Amino acid sequence: MVLNPVISKLAGKLVVLASASPRRLEILRNVGLRFEVVPSWFKETLDKSLFKAPHEYAVETAKQKALEVARRMPIKHLKTPDIVIGADTIVTVDGMILEKPVDKHDAYRMLSSLSGKEHSVYTGVAIVVCHEKENEEVDYQLIQFYEETKVKFADLSEDMLWEYINSGEPMDKAGGYGIQALGGMLVEYVHGDFLNVVGFPLNHFCKQLSLIYNHCTSSSDQKSESVHLSLNGTHPTSVLSQPTPNVPTQSSHGSSSIPKPSSASSSQTHHTHCSPSASPAHKVKRKGSDSEVSQSSWTLVNSLSKHTDGREAKLRDSENTTLPLISSSGQLIEHDVTEHEDSEPRKEDLERIGELIDGFKASKALFTAARLRVFDLLHRMPGLDAAQVAQEVKASVKGTECLLEACVSLGLLTSKERTYENTDLATSLLRSDACFSLHGYIQHCDDTLWPLFSHLESAVEEGHSQREKVVSNKPKDMLKDAFHNSQEAKLRFMNAMHCVAKVAGKSVATAFDLSRYKTACDLGGCTGAMACEFTKAHPGMSVMVFDLPAVVELSEHFHPLHSNNRVSFVAGDFFQDELPKADLYILARILHDLTDEKLHILLSKIADVCKPGCGLLLSEIFLDEDRSGPSRGLLQALSMSEGKQRSATEYSVLLKSHGFITAQIRHTDNLLDAMFCIKA
Ligand SMILES: Cc1cn([C@H]2C[C@H](O)[C@@H](COP(=O)(O)OP(=O)(O)OP(=O)(O)O)O2)c(=O)[nH]c1=O
């Protein structure tokens, strides 16, 4: 890329944006950067009074966001990113720091304080470069900087203020406005980088990347040099801290030391606005036990180290010899991995392929352990050995031992002196009675999706679902399949949907400010789990669950939802019957499964009952705009349902054709994303 050679240098690296901000995602994606989005879980609650200047607060928050993701990924995602980018945008006026308003009154307070005045918008950015070493340690290199842009607001009348607040736009934006949309009408002038106001100082970021990569790539062995330097505390700071020749004139903001609100920053060097420096290295070590991440030394203790160790050992063997592969006809193919290639395969490539090849074995091991209720048992009786587990689950000792050991290697169990316990992950997600249990969904995957995917080759060849091969009756619709079967099968299917709604419900329900809506209707809302989350998140809201009569009849099996008197059930078919009246309609995991024809029938019916201003909340997995991910959405498409997976923009266009204007999109980092639209 001639425009910015640094962006192309990142190709092939695992770049992670530690942000849920759709604006940051768009800014970076627009310049061709390929990255994954892993929103940070860092709570933005640093004590502002500890900071000498507002931008220091933004930089520190950006740093904590990025580090949280850099530390979490090796444990939760089982991969170490190359680069994690965190950012935080704040607005400052009259010595106050304004972040995102918590409600409309807060938005009013913020916007009226900006009226007729010039204010500053600061975005702090942290780039964490992770260097993974042979011995499994990870060195972190931290580059942080900020950008200031001055913005002047026109005088705002009360009417203007409230009209703007009621548009819903201020709620997820620092200072309560979005300069890139309706908020642009409030602005008289902007001095500085416009994109910095929108949430990401792209120009400054590219300059910082040039510094990192122009330095690093001058070395013949980029990683080892970096690691060596950082371990000796002589990280490329000396190079990186040279003044940047092309940085904007905001250097007049002068240098500032990073205060130490948390122990994580205790060993940091000083950073200047225009002369960013890398912090001394923070050595990260994975150990073989399950415990907390230590903030002060950033020592990462990886509960999955046994898994990693085992896998690496296996792959190293195969690097030196041959990879045994099984052909589709079952023959063993001896494949020399180096035979057809000029260079040795990279360790990370082998690791990735190994993971993919073994993926189905891991899924089935999980399904089997869940089906045998191993996680329930070990929750009730931790510390059993394989023979005791075998006796309880009525299985062979040999088979149970293999399964338990496999589960340990997958991070689902821990073992000590040949006795077994659940990991935290198993306790919170795999026990059948856990609050956020995925047990029902796992059972559904095993019962329905597993057999379906065993016919994938035919599905791809023929271009339609192979469901008729795996269910005795013909209907293709998953829900109808379940309803042609026994009551038990219906309940199992509802339980699967219930699990997903419980796990994803809060993220979806809290994604937007919906305080203006008093009545909602969750179309196809199944057991009411999602509806329940909406009533919890919005105390003034009642939600009707509209679903097929057979679903409504069985929904009472899912207690304690029925004790929630703001959730009610209405039986009907949304293709045939009149829809209940509501201010807000919720469509969670419905559209991706419908044919274009059915989808337009449903959306037309919703549009007909919606008055202008009514809301539509859509929740699905949103594909990346270039359809390169996430895998979860693309793999789901392989089941060849009648519908299709779409990106947020594709859904927006679809909804616009029925008169719904997209107000906000949220990539939640949970099982489902969300989009909020308003009827024009
Ligand atoms: C001032 C202003 C802010 N914003 C947005 C940018 C940021 O998304 C948001 C500030 O909140 P941030 O806390 O910086 O970011 P975020 O919560 O959206 O995402 P994350 O914490 O996961 O990184 O305000 C605009 O979109 N337009 C504007 O004009």
XYZ file of C-alpha atoms and ligand atoms in Angstrom:
709
model
C 0.000 0.000 0.000
C 1.672 3.195 -1.140
C -0.500 5.436 0.991
C 0.644 3.799 4.122
C 3.230 1.051 3.931
C 2.776 0.348 7.628
C -0.780 -0.932 7.230
C 0.453 -3.542 4.756
C 3.220 -4.527 7.171
C 0.500 -5.628 9.545
C -0.914 -8.083 7.007
C -0.646 -11.606 8.386
C -0.396 -10.364 11.962
C -3.133 -10.882 14.477
C -4.161 -7.301 15.101
C -6.874 -6.826 17.711
C -8.995 -3.759 18.304
C -9.863 -3.749 22.000
C -12.933 -1.620 21.469
C -16.662 -1.993 20.963
C -16.871 1.402 19.271
C -18.374 0.976 15.782
C -16.680 4.258 14.789
C -13.188 2.977 15.594
C -13.930 -0.237 13.758
C -15.050 1.682 10.685
C -12.118 4.123 10.698
C -9.582 1.308 10.818
C -11.435 -0.950 8.429
C -11.776 1.871 5.903
C -7.999 2.040 5.546
C -7.741 -1.658 4.812
C -6.428 -2.816 8.175
C -7.399 -6.443 8.869
C -8.116 -7.004 12.517
C -10.309 -8.785 15.018
C -12.546 -6.911 17.410
C -12.331 -8.031 21.034
C -14.013 -5.332 23.129
C -12.296 -4.661 26.416
C -13.940 -5.610 29.675
C -11.965 -2.960 31.549
C -14.426 -0.837 33.514
C -13.815 2.847 32.873
C -13.766 3.806 36.507
C -10.266 5.179 37.120
C -10.212 7.948 39.698
C -9.956 11.131 37.624
C -8.606 13.126 40.542
C -5.377 11.117 40.372
C -4.528 12.617 36.994
C -2.778 15.917 36.537
C -4.241 16.515 33.089
C -7.339 15.091 31.389
C -5.439 13.482 28.510
C -3.470 11.421 31.036
C -6.746 9.893 32.145
C -7.671 9.045 28.528
C -4.263 7.497 27.857
C -4.326 5.436 31.044
C -7.850 4.193 30.295
C -6.808 3.284 26.739
C -3.832 1.413 28.147
C -5.924 -0.537 30.642
C -8.447 -1.437 27.911
C -5.717 -2.769 25.620
C -3.866 -4.638 28.360
C -7.025 -6.322 29.602
C -7.577 -7.799 26.145
C -3.893 -8.677 25.622
C -3.946 -10.584 28.904
C -7.335 -12.220 28.346
C -6.822 -13.524 24.832
C -4.225 -16.237 25.511
C -6.488 -17.621 28.234
C -9.975 -17.205 26.831
C -9.291 -17.203 23.091
C -6.293 -19.528 23.233
C -4.244 -17.254 20.999
C -1.809 -14.456 21.578
C -2.371 -11.372 19.460
C 0.526 -9.601 17.782
C -0.875 -6.157 18.428
C -3.716 -4.904 20.596
C -5.069 -1.405 20.073
C -7.033 0.371 22.796
C -8.477 3.868 22.720
C -10.457 6.194 24.919
C -12.149 9.417 23.909
C -13.113 12.145 26.362
C -14.434 15.671 26.061
C -13.190 18.366 28.412
C -14.765 21.712 29.161
C -14.321 24.082 32.089
C -12.004 21.613 33.824
C -14.563 18.799 33.660
C -14.075 15.453 31.921
C -17.194 14.366 30.047
C -17.558 10.715 29.086
C -20.661 8.952 27.785
C -23.902 10.220 29.362
C -25.637 7.728 31.613
C -29.136 8.982 30.747
C -30.942 11.829 29.006
C -30.496 14.236 31.897
C -26.802 13.584 31.930
C -26.735 14.207 28.175
C -28.582 17.497 28.771
C -26.057 18.500 31.453
C -23.157 17.765 29.109
C -24.548 19.390 25.996
C -25.648 22.537 27.803
C -22.148 22.870 29.263
C -20.736 22.745 25.717
C -23.242 25.232 24.235
C -21.597 28.311 22.694
C -18.107 27.304 23.846
C -14.898 25.805 22.574
C -13.944 22.500 24.158
C -11.229 19.867 23.708
C -11.675 16.293 22.592
C -8.839 13.968 23.572
C -8.393 10.440 22.382
C -5.792 8.421 24.237
C -4.434 5.443 22.310
C -2.433 2.473 23.549
C -0.744 -0.013 21.248
C 0.355 -3.179 22.999
C 2.785 -5.213 20.909
C 2.996 -8.813 22.124
C 6.160 -10.791 21.514
C 5.639 -14.488 22.103
C 8.832 -16.359 22.826
C 9.823 -19.965 22.394
C 9.640 -20.636 26.132
C 6.008 -19.464 26.146
C 6.726 -16.158 27.798
C 5.125 -13.121 26.275
C 6.787 -9.740 26.346
C 4.573 -6.690 26.103
C 5.744 -3.487 24.525
C 3.539 -0.505 25.167
C 3.275 2.579 23.011
C 0.854 5.243 24.067
C -0.049 8.678 22.843
C -2.924 11.076 22.595
C -4.359 13.620 20.226
C -6.271 16.794 21.006
C -8.857 18.433 18.765
C -10.658 21.651 19.583
C -14.343 21.918 18.743
C -16.597 24.961 19.069
C -20.348 24.530 19.550
C -22.951 27.050 18.429
C -25.401 28.389 21.012
C -27.961 25.635 21.520
C -31.586 26.443 22.288
C -33.519 24.234 24.705
C -35.599 22.888 21.799
C -32.513 21.986 19.803
C -30.945 20.331 22.813
C -33.952 18.152 23.564
C -34.612 17.273 19.942
C -31.019 16.136 19.672
C -31.155 14.193 22.947
C -34.410 12.524 21.909
C -32.797 11.333 18.687
C -30.894 8.832 20.871
C -27.579 9.777 19.266
C -25.818 11.221 22.343
C -26.055 8.119 24.492
C -22.991 6.127 23.466
C -20.738 9.077 22.737
C -18.274 11.038 24.837
C -19.616 14.506 25.667
C -23.038 13.365 24.472
C -22.618 14.164 20.809
C -21.558 12.565 17.533
C -19.837 15.044 15.249
C -20.097 12.587 12.348
C -23.904 12.559 12.342
C -26.695 14.838 13.643
C -24.258 16.336 16.156
C -22.302 17.836 13.263
C -25.084 20.427 13.003
C -24.188 21.772 16.439
C -20.569 22.480 15.544
C -19.203 25.867 14.394
C -15.597 24.845 13.880
C -13.084 22.060 14.392
C -9.366 22.650 14.875
C -7.312 19.496 14.506
C -7.944 15.909 13.467
C -11.657 15.311 12.801
C -11.329 11.528 13.166
C -9.863 12.086 16.606
C -13.264 13.470 17.648
C -15.014 10.472 16.114
C -12.898 8.219 18.349
C -9.613 7.450 16.645
C -6.668 9.681 15.594
C -5.791 7.742 12.473
C -2.976 9.967 11.251
C -1.127 9.953 14.567
C -1.678 6.189 14.863
C -0.077 5.539 11.461
C 2.919 7.632 12.473
C 3.340 5.585 15.602
C 3.119 2.351 13.630
C 5.820 3.606 11.295
C 8.035 4.188 14.276
C 7.457 0.697 15.600
C 7.818 -1.135 12.321
C 10.540 0.928 10.766
C 12.550 0.255 13.821
C 11.687 -3.407 14.220
C 12.021 -4.432 10.627
C 15.490 -3.025 10.391
C 16.533 -5.982 12.465
C 17.122 -9.318 10.870
C 15.293 -11.055 13.678
C 12.603 -8.709 14.705
C 11.107 -10.727 17.520
C 14.203 -11.886 19.217
C 15.769 -8.463 19.130
C 12.721 -6.931 20.615
C 12.518 -9.546 23.309
C 16.178 -9.257 24.090
C 15.951 -5.516 24.369
C 12.895 -5.593 26.475
C 14.187 -8.230 28.852
C 17.183 -6.111 29.534
C 15.052 -3.084 30.112
C 16.541 -1.455 27.052
C 13.503 -1.769 24.919
C 13.582 0.259 21.676
C 12.615 3.187 23.853
C 15.698 5.028 22.763
C 14.572 4.816 19.175
C 10.890 5.281 19.792
C 11.379 8.223 22.051
C 13.079 10.276 19.410
C 10.852 13.185 18.463
C 8.600 12.299 15.567
C 9.497 14.561 12.669
C 6.008 14.737 11.222
C 3.782 14.848 14.231
C 1.265 17.670 14.418
C 1.979 20.848 16.293
C 0.114 19.729 19.375
C 3.553 19.040 20.792
C 2.984 22.262 22.647
C 0.941 20.188 25.062
C 4.327 19.280 26.424
C 5.411 16.157 28.112
C 3.629 14.498 30.912
C 4.454 11.644 33.126
C 1.939 8.894 33.446
C 0.567 8.866 36.940
C 0.126 5.620 38.752
C -3.482 5.000 39.528
C -2.889 1.285 39.359
C 0.092 -0.852 40.015
C 0.262 -1.869 36.371
C 1.809 1.432 35.445
C 4.290 1.530 38.243
C 7.319 0.753 36.179
C 6.501 2.934 33.216
C 8.831 5.455 31.752
C 7.703 8.959 30.960
C 5.799 9.548 27.796
C 5.408 12.694 25.878
C 2.576 13.533 23.606
C 4.721 13.693 20.503
C 7.551 11.502 21.564
C 5.948 8.325 22.669
C 8.132 5.788 24.252
C 7.737 2.144 24.834
C 7.439 1.103 28.408
C 9.991 -1.250 29.842
C 9.088 -4.784 29.056
C 6.570 -6.562 31.179
C 7.446 -10.151 31.302
C 4.573 -12.548 31.084
C 4.907 -16.109 32.042
C 2.395 -18.904 31.749
C 2.387 -21.375 34.580
C 0.602 -24.628 34.996
C -1.977 -23.639 37.545
C -5.252 -21.826 37.527
C -5.036 -18.493 39.283
C -5.402 -14.775 38.878
C -3.451 -12.555 36.558
C -1.146 -10.430 38.620
C -1.537 -6.756 37.739
C 1.757 -5.569 39.116
C 4.076 -7.793 37.182
C 1.533 -8.629 34.479
C 2.363 -12.224 35.082
C -0.039 -14.247 33.118
C -0.912 -17.563 34.621
C -2.446 -19.746 32.025
C -4.777 -22.441 33.230
C -4.527 -24.000 29.805
C -0.800 -24.393 29.763
C -1.076 -28.141 29.828
C -3.108 -27.946 26.665
C -0.582 -25.668 25.025
C 2.365 -27.721 26.125
C 0.828 -30.928 24.882
C -0.190 -29.485 21.579
C 3.164 -27.907 20.926
C 4.987 -31.082 21.721
C 2.855 -32.958 19.225
C 3.359 -30.401 16.536
C 7.055 -30.297 17.028
C 7.182 -34.031 16.415
C 5.303 -33.646 13.209
C 7.489 -30.772 12.038
C 10.443 -33.077 11.977
C 8.747 -36.072 10.505
C 5.488 -36.365 8.628
C 1.915 -35.365 9.246
C -0.419 -38.334 9.124
C -3.639 -37.387 7.353
C -6.686 -39.494 6.684
C -8.271 -39.176 3.253
C -12.036 -38.989 2.833
C -11.987 -42.663 1.855
C -10.255 -43.495 5.101
C -6.769 -44.216 3.757
C -3.718 -43.030 5.554
C -1.806 -40.540 3.449
C 1.838 -39.989 4.262
C 2.368 -36.338 3.544
C 5.795 -34.843 3.834
C 5.144 -31.337 5.087
C 8.275 -29.934 3.552
C 8.176 -31.820 0.270
C 6.246 -29.276 -1.785
C 7.328 -26.103 -0.050
C 10.440 -24.028 -0.327
C 10.493 -23.084 3.293
C 9.741 -24.918 6.501
C 6.123 -24.465 7.634
C 5.749 -21.880 10.332
C 5.064 -23.118 13.850
C 1.934 -20.979 14.148
C 0.578 -22.320 10.833
C 1.017 -25.892 11.996
C -0.561 -25.002 15.282
C -3.570 -23.438 13.573
C -4.050 -26.367 11.210
C -3.619 -28.807 14.082
C -6.395 -26.982 15.925
C -8.678 -27.154 12.905
C -7.998 -30.814 12.259
C -8.694 -31.666 15.877
C -11.586 -29.247 16.266
C -14.260 -31.893 15.779
C -12.638 -34.173 18.340
C -12.626 -31.376 20.887
C -16.300 -30.569 20.191
C -17.328 -34.182 20.585
C -15.316 -34.589 23.788
C -17.150 -31.566 25.199
C -20.540 -32.841 24.020
C -19.908 -36.271 25.546
C -18.723 -34.935 28.892
C -21.750 -32.626 29.002
C -24.126 -35.448 28.078
C -22.662 -37.688 30.798
C -23.121 -34.736 33.202
C -19.481 -34.875 34.204
C -19.469 -31.141 34.986
C -22.567 -31.448 37.201
C -21.000 -34.375 39.024
C -17.648 -32.683 39.618
C -19.440 -29.575 40.826
C -21.283 -31.635 43.439
C -18.291 -33.852 44.240
C -15.017 -32.207 43.298
C -11.840 -34.278 43.529
C -13.148 -37.634 42.239
C -10.760 -39.910 40.385
C -11.508 -41.517 37.012
C -12.860 -44.752 38.527
C -15.248 -42.857 40.797
C -16.452 -40.651 37.939
C -16.891 -43.759 35.756
C -19.005 -45.394 38.423
C -21.213 -42.308 38.872
C -21.770 -41.724 35.141
C -22.070 -45.453 34.417
C -19.237 -45.669 31.912
C -16.026 -47.670 31.514
C -13.048 -46.632 33.619
C -10.706 -46.614 30.630
C -13.036 -44.493 28.471
C -13.834 -42.115 31.319
C -10.150 -41.619 32.082
C -9.432 -40.736 28.430
C -12.358 -38.321 28.392
C -11.342 -36.629 31.646
C -7.753 -36.225 30.478
C -8.940 -34.780 27.184
C -11.155 -32.336 29.084
C -8.165 -31.258 31.170
C -6.185 -30.613 27.992
C -9.080 -28.508 26.677
C -9.193 -26.345 29.787
C -12.549 -27.724 30.960
C -11.211 -29.620 33.978
C -8.138 -29.482 36.191
C -6.395 -32.534 37.581
C -4.338 -33.027 40.701
C -2.856 -36.372 41.644
C -5.238 -38.037 39.185
C -8.353 -36.485 40.690
C -10.492 -34.014 38.781
C -12.261 -30.695 39.312
C -14.154 -28.262 37.101
C -12.346 -25.170 35.845
C -14.127 -21.832 36.354
C -15.267 -22.027 32.748
C -16.979 -25.377 33.336
C -18.538 -24.159 36.549
C -20.038 -21.064 34.968
C -21.027 -22.319 31.508
C -21.158 -26.131 31.433
C -23.035 -27.170 34.573
C -26.628 -27.814 33.554
C -27.984 -25.745 36.438
C -25.599 -22.787 36.142
C -27.218 -19.399 35.684
C -25.478 -18.949 32.337
C -25.421 -22.606 31.409
C -24.836 -23.506 27.762
C -25.630 -27.146 28.525
C -28.905 -27.092 26.573
C -27.287 -25.509 23.546
C -24.426 -28.038 23.672
C -26.986 -30.851 23.698
C -28.713 -29.316 20.680
C -25.350 -29.115 18.860
C -24.735 -32.772 19.627
C -28.242 -33.960 18.726
C -28.939 -31.884 15.645
C -25.955 -29.946 14.320
C -23.391 -32.721 14.689
C -25.337 -35.166 12.450
C -26.147 -32.313 10.077
C -22.499 -31.391 9.683
C -21.582 -35.008 9.001
C -23.409 -34.447 5.681
C -21.622 -31.189 4.929
C -20.043 -32.416 1.732
C -23.483 -33.199 0.256
C -24.846 -29.902 1.607
C -22.104 -27.998 -0.203
C -22.528 -30.015 -3.399
C -26.299 -29.673 -3.434
C -26.571 -26.199 -1.877
C -29.329 -27.035 0.559
C -29.741 -28.346 4.056
C -29.367 -32.068 4.661
C -31.840 -31.950 7.486
C -34.077 -34.572 5.932
C -31.190 -37.036 6.254
C -30.951 -36.517 9.988
C -34.596 -36.231 11.016
C -37.206 -38.793 10.281
C -39.844 -36.301 9.172
C -39.535 -33.966 6.235
C -40.118 -30.358 7.262
C -36.987 -28.268 6.881
C -37.744 -25.682 9.514
C -35.779 -26.390 12.682
C -38.551 -25.270 14.958
C -41.106 -27.345 13.096
C -38.771 -30.363 13.198
C -38.732 -30.069 16.915
C -42.499 -29.686 17.014
C -43.171 -32.765 14.978
C -41.251 -34.739 17.520
C -41.941 -35.617 21.109
C -42.577 -33.100 23.823
C -39.138 -33.937 25.134
C -37.572 -32.967 21.796
C -39.523 -29.704 21.778
C -38.341 -28.874 25.267
C -34.756 -29.710 24.329
C -34.913 -27.331 21.384
C -36.476 -24.597 23.513
C -33.817 -25.176 26.140
C -31.091 -24.626 23.515
C -32.644 -21.289 22.511
C -33.167 -20.448 26.179
C -29.452 -20.968 26.946
C -28.318 -18.655 24.168
C -30.859 -15.999 25.146
C -29.775 -16.142 28.787
C -26.082 -15.832 27.985
C -26.452 -13.120 25.327
C -29.602 -11.424 26.684
C -28.020 -8.873 28.983
C -25.521 -7.677 26.364
C -28.337 -7.220 23.858
C -30.791 -5.652 26.302
C -28.269 -3.129 27.603
C -26.726 -2.263 24.248
C -28.848 0.868 23.740
C -30.753 3.465 25.675
C -34.343 2.276 25.251
C -35.801 4.302 28.109
C -38.355 5.961 25.806
C -40.089 2.600 25.123
C -42.659 1.292 27.569
C -44.028 -1.741 25.708
C -41.991 -4.205 23.706
C -42.866 -7.334 21.772
C -40.267 -10.084 21.374
C -41.238 -11.837 18.157
C -40.354 -15.529 18.334
C -39.230 -14.889 21.917
C -39.477 -18.604 22.859
C -39.114 -19.096 26.636
C -39.043 -15.378 27.434
C -35.404 -15.405 28.587
C -34.484 -12.468 26.335
C -37.679 -10.605 27.312
C -36.750 -11.056 30.948
C -33.335 -9.437 30.366
C -35.067 -6.468 28.711
C -37.318 -5.941 31.723
C -34.296 -6.158 34.038
C -32.357 -3.631 31.971
C -35.298 -1.237 31.497
C -37.364 -0.908 34.671
C -40.196 0.944 32.897
C -40.654 -1.650 30.165
C -43.115 -4.553 29.794
C -42.397 -7.205 27.182
C -44.849 -9.492 25.379
C -43.369 -12.718 24.061
C -45.093 -13.615 20.805
C -44.538 -17.197 19.698
C -46.278 -20.281 18.336
C -49.004 -21.726 20.581
C -46.981 -24.907 21.214
C -44.042 -22.799 22.430
C -46.170 -20.634 24.666
C -47.749 -23.737 26.164
C -44.374 -25.203 27.088
C -42.776 -21.942 28.186
C -43.990 -22.451 31.740
C -41.364 -25.188 32.128
C -38.793 -22.429 32.212
C -39.171 -20.991 35.674
C -38.717 -18.518 37.271
C -39.525 -16.401 34.226
C -43.201 -16.657 34.957
C -42.750 -14.899 38.239
C -41.735 -11.779 36.286
C -44.992 -9.884 35.942
C -43.630 -7.575 33.246
C -43.172 -10.501 30.845
C -46.347 -11.858 29.262
C -46.948 -14.453 26.543
C -49.142 -14.151 23.444
C -49.689 -17.202 21.235
C -49.714 -16.743 17.475
C -47.898 -17.157 14.188
C -46.114 -14.010 13.061
C -46.626 -14.886 9.393
C -50.392 -15.347 9.722
C -51.734 -13.537 12.761
C -52.017 -9.908 13.710
C -48.980 -8.701 15.660
C -49.520 -7.295 19.158
C -49.176 -3.506 19.418
C -45.920 -2.286 20.987
C -43.485 0.684 20.886
C -40.504 -1.588 20.341
C -40.218 -4.876 18.446
C -37.413 -7.310 19.191
C -36.204 -9.789 16.578
C -33.507 -11.943 18.140
C -32.061 -14.799 16.070
C -35.028 -14.820 13.718
C -34.078 -13.187 10.424
C -30.972 -15.233 9.567
C -33.120 -18.348 9.329
C -35.822 -17.015 6.965
C -36.022 -17.097 3.188
C -36.009 -13.678 1.520
C -39.711 -14.035 0.868
C -40.640 -14.829 4.478
C -38.302 -12.160 5.724
C -40.037 -9.471 3.673
C -43.472 -10.685 4.778
C -42.445 -10.422 8.417
C -40.723 -7.038 8.088
C -43.709 -5.613 6.172
C -46.035 -6.764 8.936
C -43.866 -5.133 11.582
C -43.574 -1.929 9.521
C -47.372 -1.831 9.198
C -47.978 -1.885 12.944
C -45.126 0.506 13.776
C -45.843 4.226 14.110
C -43.010 6.692 13.322
C -40.568 6.680 16.224
C -41.282 3.031 17.115
C -38.132 0.979 17.578
C -36.914 -2.274 16.107
C -34.119 -4.104 17.861
C -32.427 -6.733 15.772
C -30.067 -9.239 17.314
C -28.004 -11.601 15.184
C -24.372 -12.446 14.569
C -23.211 -9.617 12.287
C -20.684 -10.680 9.681
C -17.688 -8.452 9.028
C -18.377 -6.118 6.131
C -15.923 -8.007 3.911
C -17.513 -11.303 5.039
C -14.191 -12.549 6.373
C -15.563 -13.375 9.826
C -16.541 -14.044 12.458
C -16.215 -17.792 11.963
C -19.195 -18.429 14.249
C -21.504 -16.704 11.787
C -19.940 -18.206 8.695
C -19.894 -21.725 10.107
C -23.535 -21.365 11.091
C -24.312 -20.587 7.444
C -22.932 -24.014 6.514
C -25.960 -25.675 8.048
C -27.678 -24.305 4.894
C -30.833 -23.101 6.529
C -33.269 -21.324 4.224
C -31.914 -17.960 5.283
C -28.496 -16.350 5.189
C -25.960 -14.582 7.341
C -25.548 -10.852 6.805
C -23.299 -7.975 7.829
C -24.640 -5.057 9.855
C -24.766 -2.956 6.685
C -26.732 -5.634 4.837
C -29.245 -5.779 7.685
C -29.427 -1.957 7.724
C -30.196 -1.852 4.009
C -32.816 -4.560 4.400
C -34.523 -2.770 7.271
C -34.319 0.567 5.479
C -36.319 -0.924 2.630
C -39.113 -1.340 5.198
C -38.784 2.194 6.566
C -36.495 1.514 9.548
C -33.474 3.780 9.931
C -30.475 2.322 11.748
C -29.608 4.439 14.757
C -26.888 2.335 16.391
C -25.021 -0.933 15.959
C -23.314 -2.876 18.743
C -20.791 -5.648 18.328
C -21.240 -7.074 21.792
C -18.443 -9.660 22.113
C -21.156 -12.018 23.299
C -23.006 -14.659 21.274
C -25.208 -12.088 19.524
C -24.673 -8.553 18.203
C -27.369 -5.913 18.159
C -28.766 -3.144 15.973
C -31.276 -0.519 16.966
C -33.495 1.028 14.284
C -36.227 3.626 14.386
C -39.310 3.708 12.144
C -39.040 6.818 10.017
C -17.126 13.300 20.699
C -17.533 12.084 19.935
C -17.371 10.818 20.477
N -17.754 9.723 19.775
C -17.623 8.355 20.345
C -16.289 7.679 20.093
C -16.271 6.592 21.131
O -16.902 5.434 20.579
C -17.154 7.141 22.256
C -16.358 7.448 23.498
O -16.364 6.354 24.337
P -15.101 5.435 24.620
O -15.200 4.998 26.043
O -13.831 6.098 24.184
O -15.318 4.196 23.639
P -16.508 3.162 23.557
O -17.139 2.947 24.905
O -17.434 3.578 22.446
O -15.783 1.847 23.107
P -14.632 1.021 23.925
O -14.591 1.526 25.356
O -15.081 -0.402 23.843
O -13.375 1.294 23.188
O -17.706 8.369 21.758
C -18.290 9.838 18.504
O -18.642 8.837 17.876
N -18.420 11.078 17.954
C -18.071 12.221 18.608
O -18.218 13.324 18.037
